[in-house]
Tab-separated table of N, CA and C in Angstrom:
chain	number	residue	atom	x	y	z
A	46	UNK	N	-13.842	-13.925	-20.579
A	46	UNK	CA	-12.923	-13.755	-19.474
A	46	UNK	C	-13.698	-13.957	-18.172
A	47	UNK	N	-12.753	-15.041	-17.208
A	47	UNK	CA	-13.931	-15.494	-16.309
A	47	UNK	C	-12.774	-14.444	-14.799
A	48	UNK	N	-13.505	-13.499	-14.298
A	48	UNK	CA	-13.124	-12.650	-13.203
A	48	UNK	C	-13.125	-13.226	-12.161
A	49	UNK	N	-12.234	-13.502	-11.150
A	49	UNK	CA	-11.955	-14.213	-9.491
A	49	UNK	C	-11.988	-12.633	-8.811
A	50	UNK	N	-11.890	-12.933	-7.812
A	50	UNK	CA	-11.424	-11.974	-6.154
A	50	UNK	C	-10.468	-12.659	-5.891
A	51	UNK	N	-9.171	-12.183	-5.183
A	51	UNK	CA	-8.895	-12.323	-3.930
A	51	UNK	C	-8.772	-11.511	-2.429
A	52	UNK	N	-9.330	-11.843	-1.786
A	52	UNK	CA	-9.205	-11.268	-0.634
A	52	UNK	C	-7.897	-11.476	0.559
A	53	UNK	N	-7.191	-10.420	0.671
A	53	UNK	CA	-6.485	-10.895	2.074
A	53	UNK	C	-6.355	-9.709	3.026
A	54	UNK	N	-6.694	-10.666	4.132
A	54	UNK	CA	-7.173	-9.144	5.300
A	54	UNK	C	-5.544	-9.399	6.241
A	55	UNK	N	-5.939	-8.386	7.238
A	55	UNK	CA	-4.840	-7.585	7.851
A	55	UNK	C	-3.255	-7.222	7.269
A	56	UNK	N	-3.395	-6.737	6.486
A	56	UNK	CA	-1.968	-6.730	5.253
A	56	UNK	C	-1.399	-5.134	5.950
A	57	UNK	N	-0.360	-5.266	6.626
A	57	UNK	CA	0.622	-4.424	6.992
A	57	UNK	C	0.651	-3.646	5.593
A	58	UNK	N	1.220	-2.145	5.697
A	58	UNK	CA	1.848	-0.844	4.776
A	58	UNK	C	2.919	-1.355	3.899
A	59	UNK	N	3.425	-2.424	4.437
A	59	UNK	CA	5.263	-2.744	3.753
A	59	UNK	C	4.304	-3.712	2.579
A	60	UNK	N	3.652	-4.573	3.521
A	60	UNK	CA	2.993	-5.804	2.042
A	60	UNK	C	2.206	-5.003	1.357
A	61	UNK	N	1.170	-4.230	1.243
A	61	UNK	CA	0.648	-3.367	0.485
A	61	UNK	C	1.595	-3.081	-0.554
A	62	UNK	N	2.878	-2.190	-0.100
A	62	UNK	CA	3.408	-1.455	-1.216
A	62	UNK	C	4.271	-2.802	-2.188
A	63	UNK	N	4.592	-3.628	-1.495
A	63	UNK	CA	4.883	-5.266	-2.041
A	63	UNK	C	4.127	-4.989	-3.637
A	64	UNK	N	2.816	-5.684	-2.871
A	64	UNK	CA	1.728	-6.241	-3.472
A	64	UNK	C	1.193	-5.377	-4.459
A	65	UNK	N	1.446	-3.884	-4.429
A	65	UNK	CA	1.209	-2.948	-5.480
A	65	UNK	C	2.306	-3.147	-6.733
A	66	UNK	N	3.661	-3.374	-6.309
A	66	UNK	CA	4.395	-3.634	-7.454
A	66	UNK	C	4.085	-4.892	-8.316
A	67	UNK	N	3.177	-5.880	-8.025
A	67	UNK	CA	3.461	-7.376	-8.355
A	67	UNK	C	2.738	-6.883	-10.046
A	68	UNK	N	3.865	-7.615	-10.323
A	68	UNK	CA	3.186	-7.326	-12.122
A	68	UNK	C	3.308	-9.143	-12.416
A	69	UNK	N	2.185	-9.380	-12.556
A	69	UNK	CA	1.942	-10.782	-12.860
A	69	UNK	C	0.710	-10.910	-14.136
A	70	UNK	N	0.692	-11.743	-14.988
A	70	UNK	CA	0.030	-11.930	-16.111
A	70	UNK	C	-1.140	-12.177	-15.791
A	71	UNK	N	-2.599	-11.802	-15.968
A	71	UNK	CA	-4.132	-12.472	-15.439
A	71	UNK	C	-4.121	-11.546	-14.423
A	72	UNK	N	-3.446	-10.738	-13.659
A	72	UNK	CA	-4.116	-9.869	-12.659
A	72	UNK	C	-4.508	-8.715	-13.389
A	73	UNK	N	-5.627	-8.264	-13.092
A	73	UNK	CA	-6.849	-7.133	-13.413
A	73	UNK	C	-6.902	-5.758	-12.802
A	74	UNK	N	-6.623	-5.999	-11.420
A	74	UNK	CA	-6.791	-4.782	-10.546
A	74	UNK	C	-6.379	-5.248	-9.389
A	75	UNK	N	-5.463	-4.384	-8.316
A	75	UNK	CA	-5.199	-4.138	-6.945
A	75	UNK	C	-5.784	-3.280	-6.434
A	76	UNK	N	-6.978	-3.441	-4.961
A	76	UNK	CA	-7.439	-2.422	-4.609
A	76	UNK	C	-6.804	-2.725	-3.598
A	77	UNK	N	-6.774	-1.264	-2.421
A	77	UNK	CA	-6.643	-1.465	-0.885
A	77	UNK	C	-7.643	-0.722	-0.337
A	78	UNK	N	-8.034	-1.230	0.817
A	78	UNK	CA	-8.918	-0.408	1.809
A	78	UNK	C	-8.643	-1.190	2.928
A	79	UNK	N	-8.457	0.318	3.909
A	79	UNK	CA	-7.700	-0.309	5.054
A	79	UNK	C	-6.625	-1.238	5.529
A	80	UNK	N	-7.230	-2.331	5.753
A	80	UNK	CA	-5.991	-3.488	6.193
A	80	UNK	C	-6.546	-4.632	5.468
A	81	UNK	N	-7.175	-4.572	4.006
A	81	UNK	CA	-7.461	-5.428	3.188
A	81	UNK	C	-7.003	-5.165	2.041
A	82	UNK	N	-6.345	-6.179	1.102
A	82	UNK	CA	-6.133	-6.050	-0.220
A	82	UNK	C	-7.064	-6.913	-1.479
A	83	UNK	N	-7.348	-5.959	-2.345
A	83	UNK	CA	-8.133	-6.982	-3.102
A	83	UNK	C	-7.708	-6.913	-4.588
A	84	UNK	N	-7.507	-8.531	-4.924
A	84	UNK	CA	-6.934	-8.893	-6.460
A	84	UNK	C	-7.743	-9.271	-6.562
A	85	UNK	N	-8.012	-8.530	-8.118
A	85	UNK	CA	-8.952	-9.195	-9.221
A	85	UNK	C	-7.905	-9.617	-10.225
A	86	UNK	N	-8.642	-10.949	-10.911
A	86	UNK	CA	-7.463	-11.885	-11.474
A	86	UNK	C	-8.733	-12.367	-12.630
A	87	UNK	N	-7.969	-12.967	-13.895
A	87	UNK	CA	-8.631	-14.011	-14.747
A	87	UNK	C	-8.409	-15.096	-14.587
A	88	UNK	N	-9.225	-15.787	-13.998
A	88	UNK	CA	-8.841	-17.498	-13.241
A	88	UNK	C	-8.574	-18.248	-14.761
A	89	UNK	N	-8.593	-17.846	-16.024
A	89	UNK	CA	-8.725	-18.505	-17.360
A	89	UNK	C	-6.883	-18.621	-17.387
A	90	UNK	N	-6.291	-17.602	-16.651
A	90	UNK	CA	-5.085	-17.255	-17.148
A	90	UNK	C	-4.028	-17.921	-15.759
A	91	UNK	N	-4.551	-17.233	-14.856
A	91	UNK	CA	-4.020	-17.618	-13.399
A	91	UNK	C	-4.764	-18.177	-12.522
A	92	UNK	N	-4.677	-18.803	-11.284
A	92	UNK	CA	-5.224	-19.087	-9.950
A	92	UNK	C	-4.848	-18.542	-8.882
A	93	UNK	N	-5.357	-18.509	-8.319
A	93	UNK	CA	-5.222	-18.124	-7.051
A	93	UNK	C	-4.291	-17.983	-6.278
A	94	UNK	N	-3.418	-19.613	-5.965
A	94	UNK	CA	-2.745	-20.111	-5.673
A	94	UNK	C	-1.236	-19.367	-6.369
A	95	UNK	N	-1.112	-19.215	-7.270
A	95	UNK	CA	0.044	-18.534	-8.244
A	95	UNK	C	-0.108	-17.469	-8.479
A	96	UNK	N	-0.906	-16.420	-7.361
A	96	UNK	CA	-0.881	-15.232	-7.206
A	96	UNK	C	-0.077	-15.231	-5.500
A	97	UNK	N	-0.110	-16.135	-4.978
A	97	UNK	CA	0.238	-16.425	-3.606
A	97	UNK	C	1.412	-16.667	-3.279
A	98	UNK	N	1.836	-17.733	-4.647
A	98	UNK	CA	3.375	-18.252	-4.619
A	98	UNK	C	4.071	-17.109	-5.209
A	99	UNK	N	3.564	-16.009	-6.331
A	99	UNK	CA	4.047	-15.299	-6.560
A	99	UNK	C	4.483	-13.712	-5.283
A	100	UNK	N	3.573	-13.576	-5.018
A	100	UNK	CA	3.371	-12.798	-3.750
A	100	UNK	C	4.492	-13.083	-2.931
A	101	UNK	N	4.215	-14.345	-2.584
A	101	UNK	CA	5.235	-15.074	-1.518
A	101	UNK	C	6.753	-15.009	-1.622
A	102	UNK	N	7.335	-14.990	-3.423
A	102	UNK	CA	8.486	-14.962	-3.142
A	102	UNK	C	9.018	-13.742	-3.426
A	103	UNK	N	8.258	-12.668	-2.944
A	103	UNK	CA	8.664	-10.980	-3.294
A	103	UNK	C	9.795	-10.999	-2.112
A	104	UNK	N	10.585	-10.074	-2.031
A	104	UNK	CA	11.221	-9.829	-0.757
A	104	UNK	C	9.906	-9.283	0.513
A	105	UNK	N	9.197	-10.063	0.708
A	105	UNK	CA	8.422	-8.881	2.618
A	105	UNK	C	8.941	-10.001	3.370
A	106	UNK	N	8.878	-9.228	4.325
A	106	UNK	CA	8.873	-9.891	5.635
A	106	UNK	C	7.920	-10.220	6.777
A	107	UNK	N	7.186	-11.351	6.373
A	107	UNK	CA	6.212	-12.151	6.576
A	107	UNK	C	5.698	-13.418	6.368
A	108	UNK	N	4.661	-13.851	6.441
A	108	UNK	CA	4.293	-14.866	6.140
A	108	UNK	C	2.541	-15.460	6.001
A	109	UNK	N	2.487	-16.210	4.544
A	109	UNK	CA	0.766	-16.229	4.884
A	109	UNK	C	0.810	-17.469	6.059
A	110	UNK	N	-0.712	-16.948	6.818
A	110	UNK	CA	-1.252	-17.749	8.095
A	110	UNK	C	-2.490	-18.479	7.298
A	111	UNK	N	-2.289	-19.888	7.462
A	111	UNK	CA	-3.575	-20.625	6.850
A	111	UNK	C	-4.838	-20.890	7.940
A	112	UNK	N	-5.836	-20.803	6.910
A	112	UNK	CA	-7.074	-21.035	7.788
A	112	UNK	C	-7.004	-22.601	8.410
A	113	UNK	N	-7.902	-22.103	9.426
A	113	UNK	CA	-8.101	-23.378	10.501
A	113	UNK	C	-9.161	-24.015	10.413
């Protein structure tokens, strides 16, 4: 089993509690600290990316900001 991170910083209280419900296949662990969330995932099973799209179509009200 090959273990990823994901990291996403400044995550509002509402996406937190989101992101705590997400029951998706290949995720390992949800941590929070502070205004960061961190998924551990089996990249064998999932990517990254389809932790994002999944994320994405929860009901929050927001949106991811891509790097520049």
């Amino acid at each position: 089993m090959a273990l990823g991170k994901l990291l996403l910083f400044c995550v509002s209280e509402n996406v937190k509690e989101k992101i705590n419900e997400l029951n998706v296949k290949g995720i390992k662990n949800i941590a929070f600290n502070e205004e960061v969330v961190i998924i551990s995932y089996d990249y064998s099973v999932i990517g990254s990316s389809d932790i994002i799209k999944a994320i994405d179509n929860f009901d929050i009200n927001g949106y991811f900001q891509e790097d520049k």
